[in-house]
């Protein structure tokens, strides 16, 4: 998935402003998801943030993710990530309704977070951490002089 | 008609065309930005390739100069955050605002296309050429026609002077470097560039100007000119003393002012649409009076399919 953050909107020639605009795009994407924060009264799996934006200069999403899950009843569950690591196991909780943990991601691809019941393949909840690729755009050169 | 009077006539031609362009109602002028915030934007860091396939011609004003066929016109471009490459032009954007762009620019001097069939500026392949040379690489002063009175004496009797007349030097492809400014005004787009040759051929200078306006949804009208300083004009169209047996036959032109008018249209939707362009360029008498030249204009026309691969 791509996000277009236009450098052509620059009102002057300062590259820092372009970086600022890009960061604004990143913050906008993250904040739009961050506002959907975890709600302990609702069962489910919640990530914060739920996405990040990679650029040519920052080609990896190196991100700390706060993970929260809330169950309808106490269960032994484990959090699996795909395709983040080969083991897939990120964290477990025993006989609890709610649980908080932190996961570090270093990825260029989407990562699926799956909460599974221990010793089974049953997926209770799943969430996708999205990695967006920022595509900068700029105004094309105007060349009315040229015949071509 | 003296030199300055001729210049005034050229300005008049441009003024008249500008008036015509301004008085034709523009169907979408000033609305484009409402329909699409940036219709002429490109992704940074990506290449674009395209090909124009069709039939076209560029007339060659040189004596015995064969017209240049326009059959395949490849197009490519690359845009970085500042750097850009567009066919034979390369540049670096110094300033970019929604309406104005200032670039440092490297661009070829297109006069070479008339002297060298495979000049990169011709940017085409001719299926029927078979490697032949169509443009006159070494046109003889005066060609096969008698010139005007003032140049009648320059006409060389080829049979009697074949051994006496030195070969004309090759007018080579050259590259210019400089700056260009483009600016959007309510009525269209203005572009002005000033460049100087830096590849060691002649060190001449050139100014290019164009004003382009959308006349209807898919038709663009353009007027402009190319001004070449005396050095550049002399390099390509002068006949130098070491190129003629009698030094009185040499020709040293002044600077030249060459206005043009163009109509172009695009029909259909990308990535495959039809393209039509016709351009008339009036050559300054400093050029058309040259013994190497027998026409006072260049006509370029092309109709064909425009294919964008990426």
mmCIF file of N, CA and C in Angstrom, chain A residues 11 22 25 34 37 44 52 82 90 95 108-110 125 131-133 139 144 147:
data_model
loop_
_atom_site.group_PDB
_atom_site.id
_atom_site.type_symbol
_atom_site.label_atom_id
_atom_site.label_comp_id
_atom_site.label_asym_id
_atom_site.label_seq_id
_atom_site.Cartn_x
_atom_site.Cartn_y
_atom_site.Cartn_z
ATOM 1 N N UNK A 11 5.820 25.509 -0.177
ATOM 2 C CA UNK A 11 5.712 26.901 -0.580
ATOM 3 C C UNK A 11 7.085 27.514 -0.760
ATOM 4 N N UNK A 22 6.298 15.072 5.534
ATOM 5 C CA UNK A 22 6.310 13.621 5.538
ATOM 6 C C UNK A 22 6.002 13.104 6.930
ATOM 7 N N UNK A 25 2.500 13.253 7.682
ATOM 8 C CA UNK A 25 1.764 12.135 7.094
ATOM 9 C C UNK A 25 1.856 10.922 8.003
ATOM 10 N N UNK A 34 -4.361 5.332 16.509
ATOM 11 C CA UNK A 34 -4.135 5.403 17.943
ATOM 12 C C UNK A 34 -5.389 5.867 18.667
ATOM 13 N N UNK A 37 -8.152 3.454 20.702
ATOM 14 C CA UNK A 37 -7.395 2.802 21.755
ATOM 15 C C UNK A 37 -8.139 1.619 22.357
ATOM 16 N N UNK A 44 -10.991 -8.478 22.850
ATOM 17 C CA UNK A 44 -10.339 -8.403 21.541
ATOM 18 C C UNK A 44 -8.851 -8.214 21.680
ATOM 19 N N UNK A 52 2.723 1.816 10.353
ATOM 20 C CA UNK A 52 3.808 2.787 10.236
ATOM 21 C C UNK A 52 4.083 3.024 8.751
ATOM 22 N N UNK A 82 3.157 -13.275 12.432
ATOM 23 C CA UNK A 82 3.583 -13.790 11.120
ATOM 24 C C UNK A 82 3.633 -12.619 10.153
ATOM 25 N N UNK A 90 5.332 -14.640 20.406
ATOM 26 C CA UNK A 90 5.789 -13.356 20.917
ATOM 27 C C UNK A 90 5.555 -13.229 22.418
ATOM 28 N N UNK A 95 -4.250 -18.023 32.168
ATOM 29 C CA UNK A 95 -5.449 -17.925 32.991
ATOM 30 C C UNK A 95 -5.799 -16.477 33.369
ATOM 31 N N UNK A 108 9.592 -4.589 6.884
ATOM 32 C CA UNK A 108 9.183 -3.835 5.699
ATOM 33 C C UNK A 108 7.821 -4.300 5.196
ATOM 34 N N UNK A 109 7.286 -5.316 5.880
ATOM 35 C CA UNK A 109 6.020 -5.905 5.423
ATOM 36 C C UNK A 109 4.982 -5.871 6.534
ATOM 37 N N UNK A 110 3.747 -6.079 6.126
ATOM 38 C CA UNK A 110 2.670 -6.182 7.101
ATOM 39 C C UNK A 110 2.948 -7.358 8.043
ATOM 40 N N UNK A 125 -8.351 -14.013 18.272
ATOM 41 C CA UNK A 125 -8.416 -12.680 17.675
ATOM 42 C C UNK A 125 -7.182 -12.483 16.797
ATOM 43 N N UNK A 131 2.135 -1.832 7.108
ATOM 44 C CA UNK A 131 3.323 -1.052 6.737
ATOM 45 C C UNK A 131 3.019 -0.339 5.424
ATOM 46 N N UNK A 132 2.987 0.958 5.475
ATOM 47 C CA UNK A 132 2.704 1.755 4.279
ATOM 48 C C UNK A 132 4.013 2.270 3.688
ATOM 49 N N UNK A 133 4.051 2.298 2.383
ATOM 50 C CA UNK A 133 5.215 2.867 1.703
ATOM 51 C C UNK A 133 4.854 4.261 1.221
ATOM 52 N N UNK A 139 6.055 17.941 -8.846
ATOM 53 C CA UNK A 139 5.478 18.474 -10.074
ATOM 54 C C UNK A 139 6.414 18.185 -11.246
ATOM 55 N N UNK A 144 6.987 23.607 -22.478
ATOM 56 C CA UNK A 144 6.197 23.892 -23.694
ATOM 57 C C UNK A 144 7.057 24.210 -24.904
ATOM 58 N N UNK A 147 9.029 20.328 -28.907
ATOM 59 C CA UNK A 147 8.050 19.739 -29.826
ATOM 60 C C UNK A 147 7.573 18.398 -29.293
#
